[in-house]
Structures are given as structure tokens and as C-alpha cells.
XYZ file of C-alpha atoms in Angstrom:
674
model
C -0.087 0.215 0.187
C 1.113 3.451 -0.693
C 1.949 5.900 1.980
C 1.519 9.056 1.787
C 4.752 11.521 1.300
C 6.350 13.400 4.256
C 5.196 17.135 4.547
C 8.584 18.899 4.898
C 9.053 23.394 5.405
C 10.929 24.339 2.008
C 13.768 25.785 2.440
C 13.999 29.748 3.189
C 15.700 30.009 -0.022
C 14.072 27.984 -2.617
C 10.766 29.862 -1.137
C 11.998 33.521 -1.920
C 12.778 31.894 -5.493
C 9.638 30.732 -5.927
C 7.775 33.735 -4.847
C 10.166 35.763 -7.105
C 9.149 33.860 -10.058
C 5.931 34.459 -9.425
C 6.493 38.762 -9.227
C 9.150 38.568 -11.564
C 8.299 36.123 -14.663
C 10.368 38.427 -17.076
C 12.428 41.233 -17.496
C 9.209 43.313 -18.347
C 7.855 42.490 -15.479
C 10.283 43.896 -13.231
C 11.116 47.186 -15.148
C 7.626 47.422 -14.480
C 7.708 47.134 -11.155
C 10.562 49.470 -10.747
C 8.713 52.578 -13.005
C 6.239 52.318 -10.802
C 8.609 52.653 -7.817
C 10.041 55.763 -9.431
C 6.794 57.177 -9.808
C 5.709 56.686 -6.334
C 9.118 59.093 -5.635
C 7.869 61.529 -7.746
C 10.349 61.505 -10.262
C 9.568 63.912 -13.642
C 12.066 62.179 -15.674
C 13.069 58.628 -16.460
C 16.176 57.160 -17.964
C 16.234 53.342 -19.159
C 18.901 51.012 -20.727
C 18.805 47.465 -21.459
C 21.207 45.322 -22.809
C 20.100 41.872 -24.299
C 16.118 42.586 -23.668
C 16.782 42.984 -20.519
C 18.446 40.175 -19.423
C 22.344 41.111 -19.431
C 21.528 44.886 -18.357
C 18.468 45.919 -17.119
C 19.182 50.130 -15.500
C 16.394 52.842 -14.366
C 17.835 55.985 -12.751
C 15.219 58.430 -12.028
C 15.209 62.302 -10.245
C 12.508 61.628 -7.520
C 13.455 61.994 -3.964
C 15.661 58.787 -3.103
C 16.085 56.545 -0.212
C 17.148 57.445 2.944
C 20.532 55.893 4.235
C 18.811 54.481 6.866
C 16.286 52.696 4.822
C 19.330 50.928 2.543
C 19.927 48.238 4.572
C 16.250 46.394 4.601
C 15.070 48.172 1.447
C 15.416 44.886 -0.029
C 13.806 42.467 2.159
C 10.420 40.934 1.301
C 6.993 42.888 3.183
C 9.405 46.116 3.487
C 7.368 49.085 2.400
C 6.842 52.654 3.043
C 3.451 52.786 1.356
C 1.075 49.865 3.324
C 0.851 50.525 7.344
C -2.152 47.418 7.614
C -4.543 45.931 5.799
C -7.458 48.181 5.775
C -5.129 50.685 3.790
C -5.577 48.779 1.126
C -9.128 50.020 0.559
C -7.288 53.273 -0.415
C -4.225 53.026 -1.746
C -3.065 55.375 -4.060
C 0.394 54.117 -4.982
C 1.743 51.660 -7.081
C 3.667 49.517 -4.756
C 2.105 48.588 -1.490
C 3.365 44.876 -0.497
C 7.430 45.452 -0.826
C 7.797 42.387 -2.790
C 9.411 44.098 -6.524
C 13.014 44.697 -4.792
C 13.098 41.563 -3.324
C 12.418 39.689 -5.480
C 14.306 41.099 -8.030
C 17.566 40.738 -5.547
C 16.857 36.642 -5.295
C 17.249 36.247 -9.342
C 19.568 38.784 -10.405
C 22.452 40.656 -9.028
C 21.152 43.827 -7.755
C 22.750 47.753 -7.214
C 21.246 50.716 -5.805
C 22.363 54.366 -5.593
C 20.360 56.230 -4.517
C 20.551 60.175 -2.997
C 18.001 62.515 -0.961
C 17.604 65.830 -1.410
C 19.134 66.769 1.917
C 21.713 64.124 1.668
C 25.241 65.596 1.597
C 26.231 62.432 -0.802
C 25.281 59.536 -2.713
C 25.291 56.164 -1.211
C 26.053 52.769 -3.899
C 24.279 48.958 -2.043
C 24.809 46.000 -3.266
C 22.292 43.200 -2.722
C 21.932 39.024 -2.691
C 18.680 37.106 -1.934
C 17.538 40.134 -0.153
C 20.750 41.077 1.867
C 22.802 44.124 2.219
C 26.261 43.047 0.848
C 28.296 45.514 2.608
C 27.895 48.576 4.373
C 26.672 51.551 1.523
C 29.666 53.071 0.275
C 29.098 57.012 -0.411
C 29.947 57.990 -4.030
C 29.063 61.019 -6.438
C 25.689 60.991 -7.996
C 22.478 62.849 -8.473
C 19.010 63.253 -6.464
C 16.750 60.394 -6.802
C 17.808 56.620 -7.401
C 19.691 54.817 -9.997
C 18.859 50.449 -9.700
C 20.901 48.111 -12.083
C 19.886 44.829 -12.208
C 21.978 42.535 -14.108
C 22.146 39.041 -15.293
C 18.592 38.443 -14.751
C 17.636 34.473 -14.066
C 21.335 33.809 -14.063
C 19.908 30.913 -10.673
C 16.971 30.313 -12.514
C 17.940 28.665 -15.501
C 14.585 27.221 -16.549
C 12.611 30.248 -16.405
C 15.560 31.679 -18.376
C 15.294 29.310 -21.040
C 11.399 29.477 -21.435
C 11.782 33.519 -22.421
C 11.919 34.482 -25.597
C 14.470 35.689 -27.622
C 15.947 39.126 -26.817
C 14.233 40.658 -29.591
C 11.376 39.816 -28.282
C 11.525 40.484 -24.446
C 12.658 43.945 -25.964
C 9.684 44.845 -27.657
C 8.172 43.794 -24.593
C 10.044 46.530 -22.440
C 8.904 48.682 -25.525
C 5.419 48.336 -24.285
C 5.626 48.597 -20.722
C 7.344 52.228 -20.858
C 5.577 53.785 -23.862
C 2.260 52.628 -22.012
C 3.658 54.403 -18.720
C 5.225 57.245 -20.594
C 1.620 57.676 -22.146
C 0.010 57.867 -19.038
C 2.202 59.883 -17.171
C 3.156 62.283 -19.881
C 3.982 65.110 -17.122
C 7.470 62.428 -17.229
C 9.629 62.799 -19.278
C 10.609 58.980 -20.314
C 14.034 57.345 -22.000
C 14.372 54.390 -22.688
C 17.578 52.802 -25.129
C 19.855 50.141 -26.043
C 23.129 50.124 -24.007
C 25.921 51.485 -26.719
C 23.344 53.062 -28.821
C 23.454 56.765 -29.043
C 19.683 56.651 -30.445
C 17.450 55.945 -28.295
C 14.106 53.770 -28.928
C 11.515 56.423 -26.932
C 12.306 59.422 -25.912
C 9.248 61.953 -24.314
C 9.798 65.008 -23.307
C 8.432 66.363 -19.610
C 4.875 68.337 -19.471
C 3.999 66.610 -22.820
C 0.428 66.089 -23.246
C -1.371 62.338 -24.017
C -1.203 62.960 -27.726
C 2.353 64.153 -28.070
C 3.410 60.894 -26.009
C 1.336 58.897 -28.645
C 2.528 60.736 -31.626
C 6.503 59.769 -29.997
C 5.474 56.030 -29.093
C 3.071 55.021 -32.214
C 4.000 58.090 -34.698
C 1.399 60.600 -36.595
C -0.134 58.057 -38.532
C -2.671 56.856 -35.191
C -2.086 60.340 -33.768
C -3.911 62.569 -36.077
C -6.539 59.915 -35.953
C -7.501 60.263 -32.028
C -10.717 61.178 -30.673
C -10.911 62.316 -27.497
C -13.362 60.189 -24.920
C -14.635 61.663 -21.761
C -17.297 60.694 -19.284
C -18.454 60.248 -15.804
C -20.996 58.211 -13.955
C -21.798 59.592 -10.406
C -23.882 56.409 -9.391
C -20.824 53.880 -10.495
C -18.335 56.750 -8.875
C -16.317 56.329 -11.853
C -14.981 58.629 -14.458
C -13.317 57.945 -17.883
C -10.560 60.240 -19.630
C -8.738 58.512 -22.758
C -8.139 58.148 -26.697
C -9.711 56.358 -29.184
C -9.144 56.134 -33.392
C -11.683 57.024 -34.921
C -13.659 55.189 -38.431
C -10.688 56.208 -40.834
C -8.251 54.587 -38.710
C -7.170 50.986 -39.686
C -4.880 48.807 -38.419
C -3.889 45.181 -38.297
C -3.481 44.736 -34.403
C -5.228 46.347 -32.051
C -3.453 48.331 -29.169
C -5.045 48.804 -25.720
C -3.424 50.524 -23.049
C -6.052 50.436 -19.846
C -5.204 51.907 -16.587
C -7.883 51.269 -13.599
C -6.369 53.913 -10.772
C -3.349 54.630 -13.011
C -2.150 51.047 -12.893
C -1.826 49.482 -16.022
C -3.812 46.137 -16.729
C -5.771 44.055 -18.798
C -9.376 43.554 -19.084
C -10.119 40.628 -21.579
C -13.952 41.818 -20.781
C -13.793 45.361 -21.601
C -11.589 44.791 -24.642
C -13.910 42.134 -26.161
C -16.975 44.378 -25.487
C -15.299 47.578 -27.808
C -13.981 45.359 -30.319
C -17.649 44.396 -31.626
C -18.176 48.372 -31.015
C -15.318 48.778 -33.615
C -16.503 45.846 -35.896
C -19.339 47.780 -36.922
C -17.756 51.108 -37.798
C -14.800 49.844 -39.551
C -13.474 46.965 -42.420
C -13.221 43.374 -41.045
C -10.123 42.178 -39.391
C -9.105 45.846 -39.049
C -8.082 47.174 -35.314
C -8.530 50.661 -33.418
C -6.214 52.097 -30.928
C -7.223 52.496 -27.464
C -6.159 54.326 -24.524
C -8.432 54.868 -21.861
C -7.482 55.715 -18.223
C -10.693 54.832 -15.107
C -10.610 55.858 -11.812
C -12.713 54.166 -9.489
C -13.140 54.746 -5.989
C -10.531 52.520 -4.239
C -12.661 50.604 -2.396
C -14.837 49.020 -5.067
C -10.646 47.897 -6.423
C -9.174 44.646 -5.315
C -4.958 45.346 -6.808
C -4.025 42.572 -4.530
C -5.345 39.957 -6.897
C -2.116 38.743 -8.677
C 1.750 38.656 -8.164
C 2.316 40.822 -11.109
C -0.629 43.422 -9.792
C -1.387 42.761 -13.553
C -4.940 42.312 -13.027
C -7.738 43.645 -10.790
C -11.388 43.261 -9.976
C -13.888 46.178 -8.780
C -17.516 46.256 -8.405
C -20.151 46.144 -10.896
C -17.948 45.365 -13.567
C -20.529 44.590 -16.240
C -22.081 47.964 -16.021
C -18.935 49.704 -15.448
C -18.130 47.895 -19.039
C -21.541 48.629 -20.103
C -20.897 52.569 -19.664
C -17.847 52.603 -21.256
C -19.068 51.000 -24.382
C -21.908 53.375 -24.783
C -19.660 56.301 -24.184
C -16.990 55.375 -27.244
C -20.409 53.735 -29.492
C -21.727 57.487 -29.190
C -18.524 58.637 -30.324
C -17.870 57.042 -32.866
C -21.083 57.128 -34.414
C -21.199 61.230 -34.070
C -17.506 60.746 -35.812
C -19.340 58.229 -38.539
C -21.533 60.895 -39.091
C -19.581 64.255 -39.765
C -17.403 62.113 -41.477
C -14.605 64.672 -41.131
C -11.502 63.444 -42.701
C -8.827 65.526 -40.347
C -8.412 66.029 -36.813
C -5.412 68.055 -36.302
C -2.882 69.996 -37.538
C -0.284 68.541 -40.358
C 3.493 67.429 -39.186
C 2.426 67.862 -35.237
C 5.449 68.190 -33.146
C 8.763 69.056 -34.903
C 9.501 65.814 -35.918
C 9.243 65.069 -39.598
C 6.518 62.550 -40.017
C 7.333 58.899 -41.776
C 5.181 59.547 -44.917
C 7.130 63.002 -45.546
C 10.436 61.390 -45.335
C 9.456 58.653 -47.820
C 8.092 61.051 -50.318
C 10.895 63.598 -50.009
C 13.901 61.069 -50.237
C 12.668 58.954 -53.759
C 11.232 60.402 -56.572
C 9.716 56.821 -57.670
C 6.305 56.436 -58.143
C 4.718 52.873 -57.782
C 1.613 52.337 -59.410
C -0.917 51.602 -56.519
C 0.385 55.219 -55.651
C -0.698 56.657 -58.735
C -4.235 58.208 -58.669
C -5.674 59.979 -61.960
C -6.293 63.551 -62.698
C -7.203 65.954 -65.057
C -5.082 68.910 -64.918
C -8.227 70.920 -66.955
C -9.892 70.570 -63.595
C -7.558 71.409 -60.723
C -8.840 75.024 -59.970
C -11.321 75.594 -57.434
C -13.018 78.250 -59.973
C -14.002 75.186 -62.235
C -15.801 73.613 -59.420
C -18.295 76.782 -58.476
C -18.776 78.075 -61.780
C -16.988 81.619 -61.207
C -15.069 83.543 -64.143
C -11.742 83.616 -64.491
C -9.719 86.278 -62.675
C -8.010 89.080 -64.550
C -5.097 90.635 -63.790
C -5.280 93.764 -61.914
C -3.939 96.320 -64.134
C -3.343 99.252 -61.978
C -4.111 99.433 -57.946
C -5.929 102.269 -55.862
C -5.246 103.078 -52.645
C -7.591 105.313 -50.442
C -6.180 109.186 -49.557
C -7.505 108.131 -45.876
C -6.516 112.029 -44.910
C -9.015 113.241 -47.958
C -11.449 110.129 -48.264
C -10.532 110.031 -52.236
C -9.684 107.709 -53.828
C -6.369 108.452 -55.778
C -4.189 106.243 -58.081
C -0.640 105.188 -56.735
C 2.372 104.801 -58.725
C 5.121 102.023 -57.664
C 8.230 100.556 -58.683
C 7.702 97.417 -60.910
C 11.023 96.460 -60.249
C 13.416 95.930 -57.262
C 17.025 98.147 -57.177
C 19.412 97.109 -59.760
C 22.163 97.853 -56.980
C 21.660 95.624 -54.069
C 22.836 97.020 -51.006
C 24.327 94.167 -48.779
C 23.241 94.014 -45.156
C 26.585 93.920 -42.615
C 24.206 94.835 -39.766
C 24.670 92.669 -37.213
C 21.394 92.670 -35.981
C 19.669 91.995 -38.977
C 22.035 89.277 -39.677
C 21.292 87.568 -36.456
C 17.249 87.939 -37.103
C 18.071 85.753 -40.354
C 19.786 83.517 -38.501
C 16.735 82.893 -36.165
C 14.641 82.383 -39.081
C 16.926 79.839 -40.509
C 17.089 78.033 -37.381
C 13.767 77.462 -37.114
C 12.904 76.221 -40.354
C 10.814 73.417 -40.696
C 12.424 71.043 -43.789
C 9.253 69.080 -44.540
C 7.002 71.886 -44.534
C 8.932 73.872 -46.459
C 9.343 70.806 -49.006
C 5.701 70.946 -48.814
C 5.146 74.422 -50.300
C 7.753 74.430 -52.329
C 6.272 71.234 -54.333
C 2.732 72.035 -54.234
C -0.012 73.206 -56.960
C -2.468 76.126 -56.434
C -5.867 74.800 -56.062
C -7.806 77.877 -55.377
C -9.131 80.265 -52.374
C -12.085 79.081 -50.466
C -11.962 82.642 -48.651
C -9.523 85.305 -48.293
C -8.139 83.888 -45.889
C -7.651 80.167 -46.687
C -6.816 78.695 -49.800
C -6.216 75.210 -51.054
C -2.693 73.504 -52.095
C -2.216 69.889 -53.708
C 1.039 68.306 -52.704
C 0.942 64.821 -55.058
C -2.325 63.353 -53.805
C -2.419 65.237 -50.776
C -5.044 67.983 -50.613
C -3.729 71.237 -48.206
C -6.094 73.753 -46.714
C -3.700 76.583 -45.768
C -4.032 79.945 -43.851
C -3.198 82.306 -46.071
C -3.219 85.182 -43.736
C -0.392 83.234 -41.074
C 1.784 82.517 -44.228
C 1.826 85.716 -46.352
C 2.421 87.932 -42.386
C 5.032 85.273 -42.204
C 6.476 85.746 -45.710
C 6.398 89.445 -45.625
C 8.412 89.684 -42.133
C 10.958 87.553 -44.079
C 10.897 89.567 -47.203
C 11.188 92.859 -44.882
C 14.288 90.979 -43.320
C 16.268 89.822 -46.892
C 15.888 92.695 -49.197
C 16.906 94.765 -46.014
C 17.786 98.333 -47.731
C 16.834 97.130 -51.029
C 12.921 97.817 -51.116
C 11.389 99.163 -54.413
C 8.381 102.405 -53.550
C 5.096 102.272 -53.752
C 4.696 106.028 -54.279
C 1.132 108.127 -52.828
C 0.327 110.105 -55.788
C -0.883 112.439 -52.831
C 1.542 112.712 -49.411
C -0.849 111.367 -46.707
C -0.646 113.890 -43.533
C 0.378 111.502 -40.397
C -1.192 113.674 -38.400
C -4.783 113.342 -39.735
C -4.392 109.547 -40.464
C -3.015 109.199 -37.060
C -6.562 110.997 -36.263
C -8.625 108.743 -37.962
C -6.917 105.401 -36.001
C -7.451 106.793 -32.654
C -11.344 107.386 -34.029
C -11.698 103.665 -34.218
C -12.847 101.488 -31.678
C -9.891 99.072 -32.900
C -7.142 101.842 -30.933
C -8.709 100.633 -27.762
C -8.081 105.035 -26.850
C -9.549 105.939 -23.734
C -9.632 109.142 -21.682
C -6.526 108.313 -19.810
C -4.698 108.007 -22.818
C -4.901 111.594 -23.195
C -6.079 113.849 -25.627
C -6.417 112.612 -29.204
C -4.968 115.525 -30.494
C -1.625 115.358 -28.228
C -0.881 111.826 -29.372
C -1.869 112.127 -33.107
C 1.036 114.953 -33.406
C 3.322 113.014 -31.004
C 3.263 110.086 -33.853
C 3.761 112.554 -36.266
C 6.855 113.552 -34.805
C 8.132 110.439 -34.256
C 7.753 108.810 -37.439
C 8.864 112.130 -39.211
C 12.248 111.947 -36.578
C 12.678 108.512 -37.875
C 12.302 109.574 -41.247
C 15.871 109.331 -42.338
C 16.596 106.055 -41.168
C 13.051 104.789 -42.528
C 13.617 105.862 -45.890
C 17.536 104.310 -46.045
C 16.156 100.964 -44.839
C 13.144 100.930 -45.475
C 12.094 102.691 -48.267
C 9.193 104.891 -46.244
C 9.623 108.041 -46.833
C 8.448 110.978 -44.445
C 8.635 114.597 -45.870
C 9.883 117.325 -43.312
C 6.548 118.073 -42.856
C 4.933 115.124 -41.794
C 3.436 113.711 -44.498
C 3.953 109.700 -45.322
C 4.987 109.823 -49.067
C 5.565 106.126 -49.414
C 5.717 102.632 -48.589
C 8.224 99.562 -49.191
C 7.381 97.193 -52.147
C 8.032 94.317 -50.590
C 6.761 91.677 -52.830
C 6.553 92.800 -56.672
C 3.139 93.634 -57.435
C 1.867 93.442 -54.501
C -0.080 96.346 -52.934
C -0.927 96.731 -49.139
C -4.939 97.593 -48.334
C -4.678 100.743 -47.475
C -7.517 101.361 -45.187
C -5.699 99.755 -42.156
C -2.914 102.357 -42.518
C -4.134 104.486 -39.829
C -4.006 101.626 -37.221
C -0.601 101.052 -38.621
C 1.090 103.964 -37.973
C -0.309 103.998 -34.581
C 1.346 100.844 -33.877
C 4.647 102.126 -35.473
C 4.800 104.797 -32.839
C 3.553 102.359 -29.626
C 4.347 99.137 -30.801
C 8.242 99.421 -32.039
C 10.695 99.211 -30.294
C 12.859 102.441 -31.343
C 15.266 102.119 -28.554
C 17.584 99.059 -29.576
C 18.890 98.393 -32.800
C 17.962 94.397 -32.984
C 13.844 94.960 -31.093
C 13.834 97.732 -33.335
C 14.755 95.945 -36.715
C 12.104 93.185 -35.371
C 9.238 95.040 -34.040
C 9.230 97.285 -37.180
C 9.009 94.211 -39.427
C 6.737 92.296 -37.782
C 4.230 95.307 -37.601
C 4.608 96.154 -41.423
C 4.259 92.842 -42.314
C 1.043 92.259 -40.106
C -0.497 95.584 -41.772
C 0.543 94.045 -44.965
C -1.183 91.079 -44.868
C -4.532 92.062 -42.945
C -6.411 91.823 -46.125
C -6.679 88.379 -46.005
C -7.032 88.279 -41.991
C -10.835 87.574 -42.614
C -12.963 85.008 -43.145
C -15.321 86.408 -46.355
C -15.152 88.427 -49.168
C -15.868 92.099 -49.667
C -19.853 92.415 -50.260
C -20.019 91.543 -54.053
C -23.993 92.591 -53.652
C -22.535 96.139 -53.999
C -21.952 96.859 -57.771
C -19.330 95.498 -60.382
C -16.864 97.571 -58.376
C -16.931 95.243 -55.359
C -16.697 92.209 -57.948
C -13.753 93.493 -59.501
C -11.916 93.979 -56.552
C -13.147 90.197 -55.140
C -11.418 88.953 -57.915
C -7.975 91.173 -58.307
C -7.302 89.954 -54.285
C -8.082 86.146 -55.566
C -5.746 86.710 -58.738
C -2.964 88.198 -56.356
C -3.585 85.290 -53.796
C -3.318 82.521 -56.697
C -0.386 84.422 -58.844
C 1.756 86.592 -55.897
C 1.507 85.199 -53.029
C 1.998 81.477 -53.210
C 4.216 81.548 -56.117
C 6.621 83.810 -53.393
C 5.695 80.734 -50.752
C 6.970 78.607 -52.925
C 10.268 80.424 -54.246
C 11.335 82.676 -50.891
C 9.700 81.049 -48.047
C 11.411 79.141 -45.130
C 8.319 78.203 -42.998
C 8.501 78.268 -39.369
C 8.557 75.261 -37.495
C 5.565 75.984 -35.403
C 2.973 76.396 -38.835
C 3.339 72.647 -38.134
C 1.758 72.954 -35.016
C -1.129 75.400 -35.298
C -3.161 74.221 -38.406
C -1.946 76.864 -40.331
C -1.216 74.033 -43.423
C -3.640 71.364 -42.317
C -3.801 68.070 -44.237
C -7.521 67.334 -45.207
C -7.535 64.949 -47.630
C -5.671 61.625 -49.118
C -6.954 60.657 -52.369
C -6.025 56.476 -51.654
C -7.522 57.184 -48.252
C -10.349 58.739 -49.453
C -10.998 55.675 -52.111
C -10.501 53.317 -48.571
C -13.486 54.975 -47.197
C -15.688 55.094 -50.141
C -15.046 51.097 -50.574
C -16.154 50.896 -47.198
C -18.944 52.928 -47.371
């Protein structure tokens, strides 16, 4: 007869290794625990270095609060923690860690070194651990505030677990997923992840970024530009939901779902399956969505002590919460599907260059699947709404604001033939700033674009390859004129007024307008107008020499600079322009003077584009002709100059100045789905 086996107490070393294997199943688990410790320590920057997928080296450094020297002796012992005092505290736990097992588990299956410094510590201390015990006294050393944990030879004494792991590249991909998830959820913290010996990081997010910025860095612009923000609250179930989900035009082969419950990265098979069912009604078969969600539940309703890795949690009213989340997503997608908006954010967000534009600029070969049939005779927007072709204006008119008479203005048709080379350090520095902030991708796009048509004075459509872009003409032209004023410094032609304009009278008109913001506190209008006249008269020689702006000794404005051949500014903006020259230009500092003068002049030259409607065409043929003239100027003067001379600043890639609204191949896919 078989006898029962004798029950013996396991050796403590065996117990600890078994427990360690439950908590630390692979390098990504160890890193997750250490990242959470750094976040609990209020770190704002976390740097991670790995080798061989984390098996050879896994190092994390933060700038958090650090560890006290007195705590280094027990910090790696099991069940030592600063975050939990009694079991009841689990019901209100607000930190990532609480059991005190992570570092202990790592020390049983790897060589562990901790270097740490607190804010009030005179120096840092380095300590090494084996089987949760401190090996020798901590040694003083130099280091910045925070903690560095170095894990070497993970699973060196658990060969079975080490052999069961996948390749180093697969383990590195798991680490990428963990770091990427926490970087997105903790966008206030800057994360850096790179392989040992490599200069370029695999992940690098900036501190105080936004969630969308972090998603763009980690998953690319193709995901970030298709996101919809989702937010809902339920007072009955006591939960809040915030996050971003992909819209109905986004399609991928793999579902990406990042779920945080009370800021803890977890998985919920039931919730994921429910959301996939919702998306199946809106996106093509075999296509998958991107989902990032942060659920905040009452801590008393959540059980975080379910699994050793803390990767799973249980919470009350799970089915009801999932139904509410499902309804919120479905409502968001339904609204998106009805509106059928094909853009959600500015072109080229961030300072980086999107991969699709890199690909377009690096190769000139066009493959068959990229070709789209077009008819060059039907590419102008005017073709579709039947407006007559605009006629190039033969003369330009300016309004004599002092006498309320319209008079012809004469102008030099060419820039001066003998160019003056600018050697002023201040101007050269301003030019250098323009060149340093240029966005190369946006420069290539504008340079190789085709004009499609005017939507309004402020907006126009251009095409680059098979993509259609909506451009803010007002923003583009203002920056264009600013750059032309800098680069043509001292070489302008003249826009002469047939009748010189009295600066005093023009300034009075400006002060009488509500836009000037004049109040009685500012003083009598007549005194202010006289001050404007006197200031510009005194600066007349400089304005004439550098900017071809002639002010005679009697205080009359005789000319403006010819900044762009064939272009005259709208003189209705002259009164406020002269007031701004007197009040907003920094006349006492050379560099600031030239910069602010060019800015104000560029604003004046571009003001006629800063409106969403054309002049009233119902007033007669004169208004209609003026509208056609302005459309002609936009197409044949402004946008050709943008293609030829413009150095677009990087922020135009972020503020919707240039906005991609259609991509023909993608549109065809949408229509196929319909």
C-alpha cells in the first residue's frame, strides 16, 4: 500500500525563488515594478538602459525623492514598504507599490545594485544586494538626486525560467510596450529608453508633454492624427473615464489597447472584447482600433491584490461599468461616422518629420498603387463653382485716408538693380533665427505644391502629390512679408502715393476707431496724433534708408516699401498701422527695433487676408472686380512667393496653418467601405 509523502518545510531560499518567479516573470515585469517605484517617488524624468532584452542589464535612473541611507539595509527585504501600514490601507491605496516584494524578488534572481541620493543628503550611497540581503555597508559616492537601480544577469540562478523566455528582441519589444504605456499615461514625466551602447533612444518623451504628444512619439503620427478624445463620468457607479480612441477612418492589423485603472496598467479581457465588438460595426473586417483609457474608480471598489504581478484587478459592478464605457465609445464613433470629418489635427505635429513625408522627399519613384487619375484641366477650385476667371489687375488703387479721396498710386515695378549688402549684425542675427526655426518637411511641401483655389481671403487649397491641404493665407503671408523685409533690407522699391498722406490726420482717424482702444486716460487725441507725427518724422531718414518709407519734413507719408513685386497692401489699415509704429516698435534698441518694425509692417501688409468672407459682392461690379483681383493676387503673387522664397517656421507644423484634409488613396478606401 502506498504511503503518503512526508511534508517538509521548504528551504527559505527555495521559497524566495518561487515567490520571485511569481512576481518577476520576465524583464518587462521587473522594469514595470521599478518604473512604478520611480513614479511613487515623484520623479519627473526616468531613463532606462537595457542589454539583451533586459536579461544582461536592466538599469533605471530617476530624479525622485531617493532612499534614505538608514533604509538601505532593509529596502530589499520582503514585505518592507513605505506605502502600506495595515491591511485596511489597501482599500484606499493610492500608490503603485504596496506589498514590498518587487526589489526583494529581483534580488533573489539577479545581481542588484542601488545608488541613491536624497535632497538633504550630503552625498549619494551605493549598495549591492544578494537574496534580499545587503552585501557590505553602503558606500558614499557622487550622484544626482534620485535613485539608480541596476539589475544584471536576470534569472542567472533560475535556468528553467531563463530558457522559457523568448528571444532578446522579443523581450525588448515587451519592454517597449511597458515603457510606452507608462509614458503615455504619465505624460508629465519624461521617459527615455535605449539599448546599451546605442546613441539613439528607442523612446524619448519630453516632460510636461500631452497624452497626444506621447502617443505621437511612441506610435507615430498615423495614429495620433486619427484620435478622438473621450471623457465620461458616472456618479452612481462612481467612476471617471478619460482617454483617446481611434476614429472610424483609422485601420490597423493589430488592436492596441492601453488600459489604466486607478493609474495602474492592467488588462481586462471583457472590456477589450466589448470594445472590439463596437468597432466591428464601424471599421472594415480584420481592421483593429487603437484605444487608450484611464478609469478612475473608488479605491474601496477595487481589489488590486489579485495577482502577484498586479496585472489584474477586480472591481465592483464590473459589467455595469463596461456597459457604460461601451456606450460612451459607441456614441463617440457614431458622431464621428455621421460627420465624416477627414482631419482631426494640424499637419506635421511636433518638431519631427513624419515618415510619409520623409518617404516622399527621399525618393522620386512613384509606384502603380500610389497613382491617382487626375485631369489637369479641372484642378482649379473655380472650375467647380463656376466663377469667372479672374483678370490680372492693371492698376492698383489706394485710398487717401486724409481727404477720403481715391487716388492712383504709382510704384516701382522692380527692385533696385544695385543691391546693397546688409552687414548689420542685428539684421544678420534675425535672419539666422528665421533659418534655424525652419521646418524642412513643410518647406518641401510648399515648394512642390500646386495651387488649387481660394476658399476665403484667409484660406486657400493647395495640393502636394495626392494630398490636399488647407492653408491659412493670413498666417503664411504675414510671415512671408516679415522674412522679405529682413532679407531685402535696404533694397526695397517704392510704393508712392500720388498725394502724400498727412500723418497727423491719418493718426486721428486711427484714434477715432474702436480698434485703437483709446480712452480718456491716454490723453487728448490731438496730442497723441501730434506725438505720432513727430516720432515718425524724426525717424524719417532711417525709415527711408532701410525701408523705403519716406516721411517728409512736414510730417507727410510719401511712400511705403515695395516688399513683393505686384503687391499693394490695403490702405484702409494705414491709420492703425501708423499708431502701432509709434507705440509697439522698440525704437531704442537696434535689433528689437528692426524686428518689431518688420513684424508690424508684415501685419499691415497681410491684414486684407485676415477675414473669412470676401467683400460684399452685392454692391456692384466694383466690389466683384476687387474680389477677383484679390483672388488673382493670392494665386499668382502670394503662393508663388511662398513656393520660391519662404522658410516656414516649425510652429506652422503644429497650429493648423497648414492642414491636411484629404488623401486620395485613403478617401478611395473610405468610399469602398461605404
